CSV table of C-alpha atoms in Angstrom, one decimal:
chain,number,residue,atom,x,y,z
A,1,MET,CA,186.2,87.5,5.1
A,2,THR,CA,186.7,84.1,6.7
A,3,THR,CA,186.4,84.1,10.5
A,4,PRO,CA,189.6,82.6,12.1
A,5,ASN,CA,189.2,79.2,13.6
A,6,PHE,CA,190.2,80.3,17.1
A,7,ILE,CA,187.5,83.0,17.1
A,8,ARG,CA,184.9,80.5,15.9
A,9,HIS,CA,185.9,78.2,18.7
A,10,TYR,CA,185.8,81.0,21.3
A,11,LEU,CA,182.3,82.1,20.1
A,12,ALA,CA,181.1,78.5,20.4
A,13,VAL,CA,182.5,78.2,23.9
A,14,LEU,CA,180.7,81.4,24.9
A,15,LEU,CA,177.4,80.1,23.6
A,16,SER,CA,177.9,76.8,25.4
A,17,VAL,CA,178.7,78.5,28.7
A,18,PHE,CA,175.4,80.4,28.5
A,19,THR,CA,173.6,77.2,27.5
A,20,PHE,CA,175.0,74.9,30.1
A,21,ALA,CA,175.5,77.3,32.9
A,22,GLY,CA,171.8,76.7,33.4
A,23,TYR,CA,172.6,73.2,34.6
A,24,ALA,CA,175.0,74.6,37.2
A,25,GLN,CA,172.5,77.2,38.4
A,26,GLN,CA,169.6,74.7,38.6
A,27,SER,CA,171.5,71.9,40.3
A,28,THR,CA,171.9,72.0,44.1
A,29,ASP,CA,175.3,70.3,43.7
A,30,LEU,CA,177.9,70.9,41.0
A,31,PRO,CA,179.2,67.6,39.6
A,32,ASN,CA,182.5,66.3,41.0
A,33,ILE,CA,185.1,65.6,38.3
A,34,VAL,CA,187.6,62.7,38.5
A,35,PHE,CA,190.1,62.5,35.6
A,36,ILE,CA,192.2,59.4,35.5
A,37,TYR,CA,195.2,59.6,33.1
A,38,ALA,CA,197.3,56.6,32.3
A,39,ASP,CA,200.8,57.1,30.9
A,40,ASP,CA,201.5,55.4,27.5
A,41,MET,CA,198.4,53.1,27.7
A,42,GLY,CA,197.6,52.1,24.1
A,43,TYR,CA,194.3,51.8,22.2
A,44,GLY,CA,194.7,48.0,22.3
A,45,ASP,CA,195.3,47.7,26.0
A,46,VAL,CA,191.7,48.0,27.3
A,47,GLY,CA,189.0,45.3,27.1
A,48,CYS,CA,186.3,47.5,25.6
A,49,TYR,CA,188.8,48.5,22.8
A,50,GLY,CA,189.5,44.9,21.9
A,51,ALA,CA,192.2,43.7,24.3
A,52,GLU,CA,191.6,40.0,25.0
A,53,ASP,CA,194.8,39.2,27.1
A,54,ILE,CA,194.3,42.0,29.6
A,55,LYS,CA,191.2,42.3,31.8
A,56,THR,CA,189.9,45.8,32.5
A,57,PRO,CA,186.4,45.3,34.1
A,58,ASN,CA,186.3,48.7,35.8
A,59,MET,CA,187.2,50.7,32.7
A,60,ASP,CA,184.8,48.6,30.7
A,61,GLN,CA,182.1,49.3,33.3
A,62,ILE,CA,182.6,53.0,32.9
A,63,ALA,CA,182.0,52.6,29.2
A,64,ARG,CA,178.8,50.7,29.9
A,65,ASN,CA,177.7,53.3,32.4
A,66,GLY,CA,178.3,56.1,29.9
A,67,ILE,CA,180.4,56.6,26.8
A,68,LYS,CA,183.3,55.0,24.9
A,69,PHE,CA,184.9,57.4,22.4
A,70,SER,CA,186.2,55.5,19.3
A,71,GLU,CA,188.3,58.4,17.9
A,72,PHE,CA,189.7,60.3,20.8
A,73,TYR,CA,193.1,62.0,20.5
A,74,SER,CA,195.8,63.1,22.8
A,75,VAL,CA,197.3,66.5,21.8
A,76,SER,CA,200.8,65.1,21.4
A,77,PRO,CA,202.6,61.7,21.0
A,78,VAL,CA,204.6,62.4,24.2
A,79,CYS,CA,204.0,63.3,27.8
A,80,SER,CA,204.5,67.0,28.7
A,81,PRO,CA,202.7,68.6,25.7
A,82,SER,CA,199.8,66.2,26.1
A,83,ARG,CA,199.3,67.3,29.7
A,84,TYR,CA,199.6,70.9,28.8
A,85,GLY,CA,196.8,70.4,26.2
A,86,LEU,CA,194.5,68.8,28.8
A,87,MET,CA,195.2,71.4,31.5
A,88,THR,CA,194.8,74.5,29.3
A,89,GLY,CA,192.6,73.5,26.4
A,90,ARG,CA,195.3,74.9,24.1
A,91,TYR,CA,197.8,73.5,21.5
A,92,PRO,CA,201.2,73.0,23.3
A,93,ALA,CA,202.8,74.9,20.4
A,94,ARG,CA,201.4,78.1,22.0
A,95,ASP,CA,203.7,77.6,24.9
A,96,GLY,CA,206.7,76.2,23.0
A,97,ILE,CA,206.2,72.8,24.7
A,98,HIS,CA,207.2,70.3,22.0
A,99,GLY,CA,209.2,67.8,24.1
A,100,VAL,CA,209.3,66.6,27.7
A,101,PHE,CA,210.6,68.2,30.8
A,102,PHE,CA,213.5,66.6,32.7
A,103,PRO,CA,214.9,66.9,36.2
A,104,THR,CA,217.5,69.2,34.7
A,105,SER,CA,214.9,71.5,33.1
A,106,TRP,CA,214.7,75.0,34.5
A,107,THR,CA,211.3,75.9,32.9
A,108,GLY,CA,207.8,74.5,32.9
A,109,MET,CA,204.3,75.4,31.7
A,110,ASP,CA,204.3,79.2,31.5
A,111,THR,CA,203.0,80.7,34.8
A,112,THR,CA,200.5,83.0,32.9
A,113,GLU,CA,198.6,79.9,31.6
A,114,VAL,CA,195.2,79.3,33.2
A,115,THR,CA,194.8,75.7,34.2
A,116,MET,CA,191.7,73.5,34.5
A,117,ALA,CA,192.3,73.7,38.3
A,118,ASP,CA,192.4,77.5,38.2
A,119,MET,CA,189.1,77.5,36.3
A,120,LEU,CA,187.3,75.1,38.5
A,121,LYS,CA,188.6,76.6,41.7
A,122,SER,CA,187.1,79.9,40.7
A,123,VAL,CA,183.6,78.4,41.0
A,124,GLY,CA,184.2,76.7,44.4
A,125,TYR,CA,185.9,73.4,43.6
A,126,ALA,CA,188.4,71.7,45.9
A,127,THR,CA,191.3,70.7,43.6
A,128,GLY,CA,193.8,67.9,43.9
A,129,VAL,CA,196.3,66.0,41.8
A,130,VAL,CA,197.8,62.6,42.7
A,131,GLY,CA,200.4,61.3,40.3
A,132,LYS,CA,202.8,62.4,37.6
A,133,TRP,CA,202.7,66.2,36.9
A,134,HIS,CA,205.5,66.6,34.3
A,135,LEU,CA,204.8,70.3,33.6
A,136,GLY,CA,207.8,71.6,35.5
A,137,HIS,CA,209.2,70.7,38.9
A,138,ARG,CA,210.7,74.0,40.1
A,139,GLN,CA,208.4,75.4,42.8
A,140,GLN,CA,206.7,78.0,40.7
A,141,TYR,CA,205.6,75.4,38.2
A,142,LEU,CA,204.3,72.8,40.6
A,143,PRO,CA,200.6,72.1,41.1
A,144,LEU,CA,200.1,74.1,44.3
A,145,GLN,CA,201.1,77.2,42.3
A,146,ARG,CA,198.9,76.2,39.3
A,147,GLY,CA,195.4,76.1,41.0
A,148,PHE,CA,195.6,72.8,42.9
A,149,ASP,CA,195.0,72.7,46.7
A,150,TYR,CA,196.7,69.3,47.1
A,151,TYR,CA,199.5,67.5,45.3
A,152,PHE,CA,201.2,64.1,45.9
A,153,GLY,CA,203.3,62.3,43.3
A,154,ILE,CA,206.4,62.0,41.2
A,155,PRO,CA,206.9,65.3,39.4
A,156,TYR,CA,208.2,63.8,36.1
A,157,SER,CA,208.5,60.5,34.3
A,158,ASN,CA,209.5,57.4,36.4
A,159,ASP,CA,212.5,56.6,34.2
A,160,MET,CA,214.2,59.9,34.9
A,161,SER,CA,216.9,60.5,37.5
A,162,ALA,CA,216.0,61.3,41.1
A,163,VAL,CA,212.5,59.7,41.2
A,164,VAL,CA,211.0,61.1,44.4
A,165,TYR,CA,207.6,61.6,45.9
A,166,LEU,CA,206.6,65.2,46.6
A,167,GLU,CA,203.6,66.2,48.8
A,168,GLY,CA,202.7,69.8,48.2
A,169,ASN,CA,206.0,71.5,47.5
A,170,LYS,CA,208.0,69.3,49.8
A,171,LEU,CA,210.1,66.2,49.3
A,172,VAL,CA,208.6,63.4,51.4
A,173,GLU,CA,210.4,60.3,50.0
A,174,GLU,CA,213.6,59.8,48.1
A,175,ASP,CA,213.7,56.0,47.8
A,176,VAL,CA,210.6,55.2,45.9
A,177,ASP,CA,209.7,51.5,45.5
A,178,GLN,CA,207.7,51.6,42.2
A,179,HIS,CA,206.2,48.2,42.9
A,180,TYR,CA,203.7,50.1,45.0
A,181,THR,CA,203.4,53.4,43.1
A,182,THR,CA,199.9,52.6,41.8
A,183,GLN,CA,198.8,51.5,45.2
A,184,THR,CA,200.2,54.6,46.9
A,185,TYR,CA,198.5,56.9,44.4
A,186,THR,CA,195.2,55.0,44.9
A,187,GLU,CA,195.4,55.5,48.7
A,188,LYS,CA,196.1,59.2,48.3
A,189,ALA,CA,193.3,59.6,45.8
A,190,VAL,CA,190.7,57.8,47.9
A,191,GLN,CA,191.7,59.9,50.9
A,192,PHE,CA,191.2,63.1,48.9
A,193,ILE,CA,187.7,62.0,48.1
A,194,ASP,CA,187.0,61.2,51.7
A,195,ASP,CA,188.3,64.6,52.7
A,196,HIS,CA,186.2,66.6,50.2
A,197,GLN,CA,183.0,64.5,49.9
A,198,ASP,CA,180.9,67.4,51.2
A,199,GLU,CA,182.0,69.9,48.6
A,200,PRO,CA,182.5,69.9,44.8
A,201,PHE,CA,185.9,68.5,43.9
A,202,PHE,CA,188.2,68.1,40.9
A,203,LEU,CA,190.6,65.2,41.3
A,204,TYR,CA,193.2,64.6,38.6
A,205,ILE,CA,195.0,61.2,38.8
A,206,PRO,CA,197.8,61.0,36.3
A,207,HIS,CA,199.3,57.6,36.9
A,208,SER,CA,203.0,57.0,36.4
A,209,MET,CA,202.3,53.6,34.8
A,210,PRO,CA,202.5,51.9,32.3
A,211,HIS,CA,205.4,54.2,31.3
A,212,VAL,CA,208.7,52.2,31.7
A,213,PRO,CA,210.1,51.0,34.0
A,214,ILE,CA,207.0,49.1,34.7
A,215,TYR,CA,206.2,47.5,38.1
A,216,ALA,CA,203.3,45.7,39.7
A,217,SER,CA,202.7,44.8,43.3
A,218,GLU,CA,202.7,41.2,44.4
A,219,GLN,CA,198.9,41.2,44.3
A,220,PHE,CA,199.0,41.6,40.5
A,221,GLU,CA,202.2,39.9,39.4
A,222,ASP,CA,201.4,37.1,36.9
A,223,SER,CA,197.7,38.1,36.9
A,224,SER,CA,197.3,38.7,33.2
A,225,ASP,CA,197.9,36.9,29.9
A,226,ARG,CA,200.3,39.6,28.6
A,227,GLY,CA,203.2,39.4,31.0
A,228,LEU,CA,204.2,42.2,33.3
A,229,TYR,CA,202.8,44.9,31.1
A,230,GLY,CA,199.3,43.3,31.3
A,231,ASP,CA,199.8,43.0,35.1
A,232,VAL,CA,200.4,46.7,35.3
A,233,ILE,CA,197.3,47.6,33.3
A,234,GLN,CA,195.2,45.3,35.5
A,235,GLU,CA,196.5,47.0,38.6
A,236,LEU,CA,195.6,50.3,37.1
A,237,ASP,CA,192.1,49.0,36.4
A,238,TRP,CA,192.0,47.9,40.0
A,239,SER,CA,192.9,51.5,41.0
A,240,VAL,CA,190.0,52.8,38.9
A,241,GLY,CA,187.7,50.4,40.7
A,242,GLU,CA,188.9,51.6,44.1
A,243,VAL,CA,188.1,55.2,43.1
A,244,LEU,CA,184.6,54.1,41.9
A,245,LYS,CA,184.0,52.2,45.1
A,246,LYS,CA,184.9,55.2,47.2
A,247,LEU,CA,182.6,57.5,45.2
A,248,GLN,CA,179.8,55.1,45.8
A,249,GLU,CA,180.7,54.6,49.5
A,250,VAL,CA,180.4,58.4,50.2
A,251,GLY,CA,177.3,58.7,48.1
A,252,VAL,CA,178.5,60.9,45.3
A,253,ASP,CA,179.0,58.5,42.4
A,254,GLU,CA,175.8,59.5,40.6
A,255,ASN,CA,176.8,63.2,40.3
A,256,THR,CA,180.5,62.6,39.6
A,257,ILE,CA,182.0,62.8,36.1
A,258,VAL,CA,184.7,60.1,35.7
A,259,VAL,CA,187.0,60.1,32.7
A,260,VAL,CA,189.7,57.5,32.0
A,261,SER,CA,192.2,58.1,29.2
A,262,SER,CA,195.9,58.0,28.3
A,263,ASP,CA,198.4,60.8,27.5
A,264,ASN,CA,199.5,59.2,24.2
A,265,GLY,CA,199.8,55.9,22.5
A,266,PRO,CA,201.9,52.8,23.6
A,267,TRP,CA,205.7,52.9,23.6
A,268,LEU,CA,206.3,50.2,21.1
A,269,THR,CA,210.1,50.5,21.3
A,270,MET,CA,209.9,48.9,24.7
A,271,ILE,CA,208.7,45.6,23.1
A,272,GLU,CA,207.0,43.4,25.7
A,273,HIS,CA,207.2,46.3,28.2
A,274,GLY,CA,205.3,48.5,25.9
A,275,GLY,CA,201.6,48.3,25.0
A,276,SER,CA,199.5,47.7,22.0
A,277,ALA,CA,197.9,50.1,19.6
A,278,GLY,CA,195.5,47.4,18.5
A,279,PRO,CA,194.4,48.0,14.9
A,280,LEU,CA,196.2,51.4,14.7
A,281,ARG,CA,199.5,52.1,13.0
A,282,ALA,CA,202.7,52.7,15.1
A,283,GLY,CA,202.7,54.2,18.6
A,284,LYS,CA,204.2,56.8,20.9
A,285,GLN,CA,206.6,59.4,19.4
A,286,THR,CA,204.9,59.2,16.0
A,287,THR,CA,201.9,61.1,14.5
A,288,PHE,CA,200.4,58.0,13.1
A,289,GLU,CA,197.1,57.1,14.7
A,290,GLY,CA,198.7,54.7,17.2
A,291,GLY,CA,200.7,57.5,18.7
A,292,MET,CA,197.9,59.8,19.4
A,293,ARG,CA,194.5,58.1,19.2
A,294,VAL,CA,193.9,56.8,22.7
A,295,PRO,CA,191.3,55.0,24.7
A,296,CYS,CA,188.8,57.3,26.5
A,297,VAL,CA,185.8,56.3,28.5
A,298,MET,CA,183.6,58.4,30.7
A,299,GLN,CA,180.5,58.3,32.9
A,300,TRP,CA,178.2,60.8,34.6
A,301,LYS,CA,175.4,58.7,35.8
A,302,ALA,CA,173.1,61.6,36.7
A,303,GLN,CA,173.2,63.1,33.2
A,304,VAL,CA,174.8,60.9,30.6
A,305,GLU,CA,172.9,58.0,29.0
A,306,PRO,CA,174.6,54.6,29.3
A,307,ASN,CA,176.0,52.2,26.7
A,308,GLN,CA,177.0,54.8,24.1
A,309,THR,CA,179.8,54.5,21.6
A,310,ILE,CA,180.6,57.9,20.1
A,311,ASP,CA,182.4,58.1,16.8
A,312,GLY,CA,183.9,61.2,15.3
A,313,MET,CA,187.0,63.2,16.2
A,314,HIS,CA,187.4,64.5,19.8
A,315,ASN,CA,190.6,65.5,21.6
A,316,MET,CA,192.0,66.2,25.0
A,317,MET,CA,191.8,70.0,24.7
A,318,ASP,CA,188.0,69.6,24.5
A,319,TRP,CA,187.7,68.8,28.2
A,320,PHE,CA,188.7,72.3,29.3
A,321,PRO,CA,185.8,74.2,27.7
A,322,THR,CA,183.5,71.3,28.3
A,323,PHE,CA,184.0,71.4,32.1
A,324,ALA,CA,183.7,75.2,32.0
A,325,ALA,CA,180.3,74.9,30.3
A,326,ILE,CA,179.0,72.2,32.6
A,327,THR,CA,180.1,74.0,35.8
A,328,GLY,CA,179.3,77.6,34.7
A,329,ALA,CA,183.0,78.5,35.0
A,330,SER,CA,184.4,81.2,32.8
A,331,VAL,CA,187.1,80.4,30.2
A,332,PRO,CA,189.8,82.9,29.7
A,333,ASN,CA,188.8,85.6,27.2
A,334,ASP,CA,192.3,87.0,26.6
A,335,ARG,CA,193.7,84.0,24.7
A,336,PRO,CA,192.6,81.4,22.1
A,337,ILE,CA,191.1,78.2,23.5
A,338,ASP,CA,191.7,75.5,20.9
A,339,GLY,CA,189.4,72.8,22.4
A,340,GLU,CA,185.7,72.7,21.7
A,341,ASN,CA,182.9,72.3,24.3
A,342,ILE,CA,181.5,68.8,23.8
A,343,ALA,CA,178.8,69.0,26.5
A,344,PRO,CA,176.2,68.9,23.7
A,345,VAL,CA,177.8,65.6,22.6
A,346,LEU,CA,177.7,64.2,26.1
A,347,LEU,CA,174.3,65.4,27.1
A,348,GLU,CA,172.3,65.8,24.0
A,349,GLY,CA,173.8,63.3,21.5
A,350,GLU,CA,174.9,66.0,19.1
A,351,GLU,CA,177.9,65.8,16.9
A,352,ARG,CA,181.1,67.8,17.6
A,353,GLY,CA,181.1,70.8,15.4
A,354,GLY,CA,184.9,71.1,14.7
A,355,ASP,CA,186.2,68.8,12.0
A,356,GLN,CA,190.0,69.5,12.1
A,357,PHE,CA,192.9,68.6,14.2
A,358,MET,CA,196.7,69.3,13.9
A,359,TYR,CA,199.3,66.7,14.9
A,360,TYR,CA,202.6,68.2,16.0
A,361,SER,CA,205.9,66.4,15.9
A,362,HIS,CA,207.6,66.3,19.3
A,363,GLN,CA,211.0,66.4,17.8
A,364,THR,CA,210.7,69.4,15.6
A,365,GLY,CA,207.7,71.2,17.1
A,366,LYS,CA,206.3,71.6,13.6
A,367,ILE,CA,203.0,70.4,12.2
A,368,ALA,CA,203.6,66.8,11.1
A,369,ALA,CA,200.0,65.8,10.1
A,370,TYR,CA,196.5,67.1,9.9
A,371,ARG,CA,193.1,65.6,10.0
A,372,LYS,CA,190.0,67.1,8.5
A,373,GLY,CA,186.8,65.1,8.7
A,374,ASP,CA,187.8,61.5,7.6
A,375,TRP,CA,190.9,62.7,5.8
A,376,LYS,CA,194.4,62.8,7.2
A,377,ILE,CA,197.5,64.1,5.6
A,378,LYS,CA,201.0,63.3,6.9
A,379,LEU,CA,203.7,65.7,5.7
A,380,PRO,CA,207.0,64.3,4.5
A,381,MET,CA,209.5,63.0,7.0
A,382,GLU,CA,212.9,63.1,5.3
A,383,LYS,CA,215.3,61.4,7.7
A,384,PRO,CA,215.2,59.5,11.0
A,385,TYR,CA,215.5,61.4,14.3
A,386,ASN,CA,218.5,60.0,16.1
A,387,GLY,CA,217.9,56.8,14.3
A,388,ARG,CA,214.8,56.1,16.4
A,389,TYR,CA,211.9,56.6,14.0
A,390,THR,CA,212.3,53.2,12.4
A,391,TYR,CA,212.0,51.5,15.8
A,392,ALA,CA,209.0,53.6,16.7
A,393,GLY,CA,207.3,52.5,13.4
A,394,GLU,CA,207.9,55.6,11.3
A,395,GLU,CA,210.4,55.4,8.6
A,396,PRO,CA,211.2,58.3,6.3
A,397,HIS,CA,208.3,59.0,3.9
A,398,GLY,CA,206.8,61.5,1.5
A,399,ILE,CA,203.3,62.9,1.6
A,400,LEU,CA,200.8,60.4,2.9
A,401,LEU,CA,197.0,60.7,2.6
A,402,PHE,CA,194.6,58.4,4.3
A,403,ASN,CA,190.9,58.1,4.6
A,404,LEU,CA,190.5,57.1,8.3
A,405,ALA,CA,186.8,56.1,7.9
A,406,GLU,CA,187.9,53.3,5.5
A,407,ASP,CA,191.5,52.8,6.7
A,408,ARG,CA,192.1,53.5,10.4
A,409,GLY,CA,195.2,51.4,10.2
A,410,GLU,CA,196.7,53.9,7.7
A,411,GLN,CA,197.8,51.2,5.2
A,412,THR,CA,196.8,52.8,1.9
A,413,ASN,CA,198.3,56.0,0.7
A,414,LEU,CA,195.8,57.9,-1.5
A,415,ALA,CA,197.9,61.0,-2.2
A,416,ASP,CA,198.4,60.2,-5.9
A,417,GLU,CA,194.7,59.5,-6.3
A,418,HIS,CA,193.5,62.7,-4.7
A,419,PRO,CA,196.0,65.5,-5.5
A,420,GLU,CA,193.2,68.1,-5.0
A,421,MET,CA,192.7,66.9,-1.4
A,422,VAL,CA,196.4,67.1,-0.7
A,423,ALA,CA,196.5,70.6,-2.1
A,424,GLN,CA,193.5,71.7,-0.1
A,425,MET,CA,194.8,70.3,3.2
A,426,GLN,CA,198.2,71.8,2.7
A,427,GLN,CA,196.5,75.2,2.2
A,428,ASP,CA,194.5,74.6,5.4
A,429,ILE,CA,197.7,74.0,7.3
A,430,GLU,CA,199.2,77.2,6.1
A,431,GLN,CA,196.1,79.1,7.0
A,432,PHE,CA,196.2,77.5,10.5
A,433,LYS,CA,199.8,78.6,10.9
A,434,GLU,CA,198.8,82.2,10.1
A,435,GLU,CA,195.9,82.1,12.6
A,436,LEU,CA,198.1,80.5,15.3
A,437,GLY,CA,200.3,83.6,15.2
A,438,GLU,CA,203.3,84.1,17.4
A,439,THR,CA,204.1,81.4,19.9
A,440,ARG,CA,206.4,81.3,22.9
A,441,GLU,CA,210.0,80.2,22.3
A,442,THR,CA,210.6,76.5,22.5
A,443,HIS,CA,211.7,75.4,25.9
A,444,ARG,CA,215.2,74.1,26.6
A,445,PHE,CA,214.3,70.8,28.1
A,446,LYS,CA,217.9,69.6,28.6
A,447,PRO,CA,220.3,72.5,29.1
A,448,GLY,CA,223.7,71.8,27.8
A,449,SER,CA,226.9,71.3,29.9
A,450,ASP,CA,230.5,72.5,29.2
A,451,ASN,CA,232.5,69.5,28.4
A,452,SER,CA,235.5,71.3,27.0
A,453,HIS,CA,237.8,69.8,29.7
A,454,HIS,CA,237.0,66.3,28.5
A,455,HIS,CA,237.7,67.3,24.9
A,456,TYR,CA,241.0,68.9,26.0
A,457,LEU,CA,242.1,65.8,27.9
A,458,LYS,CA,241.1,63.5,25.1
A,459,GLU,CA,242.9,65.5,22.4
A,460,LYS,CA,246.1,65.8,24.5
A,461,TYR,CA,246.2,62.4,26.1
A,462,GLY,CA,244.0,60.2,24.0
A,463,SER,CA,241.3,59.8,26.7
A,464,SER,CA,239.7,61.8,29.5
A,465,GLN,CA,241.2,61.3,32.9
């Protein structure tokens, strides 16, 4: 009998915890963890990933200090589910999070979920988040109720109504000038490091930029060769540099894990206010590589060898069990964890064991594509979603099969040449669905309103009054 995938993953996590708990027990200081998450930053927006018209010296330096991942994936092509995957190590489908939360949403990430902050807090970490949360803004869903000691930021996307700053659970500013959002987040993040430099800390910095509308402070306006969008990325890179300087100033940079990545690919429908996927196809909202393969660099000077480029598939869910293994924290044993511990990859140069990844559509919540090794299948997409697929770079199509090792730009459909591979991968998808089991009901992200009075007036008088 074949062992289900999630059981194999769980056994691997258990083994890794025993293996790497030794580090936590032998070290006098647990490593600090700083996770910097850009919003909609594309694969082609960072210097070390090929950008020539945007300068990102601090992100590039992190890659030189440690690792650049060439095939790192978000868990979704849109915001909320990608953040869920990072925070829990689980596929967002398990919690019915297929789209994004709005200021009108009454729900959020299920309160029974164990977050990365919950996990790290259990082994003595101070925990803070500065930036965009986007996993529910009602009080029970906000960071202070989800394992974090400190929160400052905009609780959802910066293009939504009622953009405000919250600190803790309280409203502290209603009139947000987004020209200074990146600077404000940076000040708060640096202060958190100052306040917790004498204890292990986990600092999560999910920036609001470069999600539209984009703004840069006067210091960075006209600083890049790619217009305002490039200016925004260069200010984000400045922010990364300020965090790195503060870590060095307080003497903890050697034993701090720093990761910089993005929640999904660039929003190409925003034209010059969107980013670049570089050599990858399409962008945000799609399950082509440009929508979900993201830049990801990390350093841990005390433990990780510098100047590494790591190929092979890794994804955002992997950080949850990885940080558990490194710190000696326990992962939940009452639920599947879909990520894989990649501490052996970071510390020993081993290859990631898992070779499959599911891409979910944010419109339907269904599996839209699947990668196994170098092969990727995209299931048929029959009609545009609200007419927007074409503009996002995904027109209706039948079954597509790509070999990503030879064709990362997904230009050559090999489905007719390899029907046996198509059949095998379709079978794998069905087996995965069975193993996934029952999931929570899909969230209602935008509850409807009763507009019958408008319909009545229009029918009777020809227009609403």
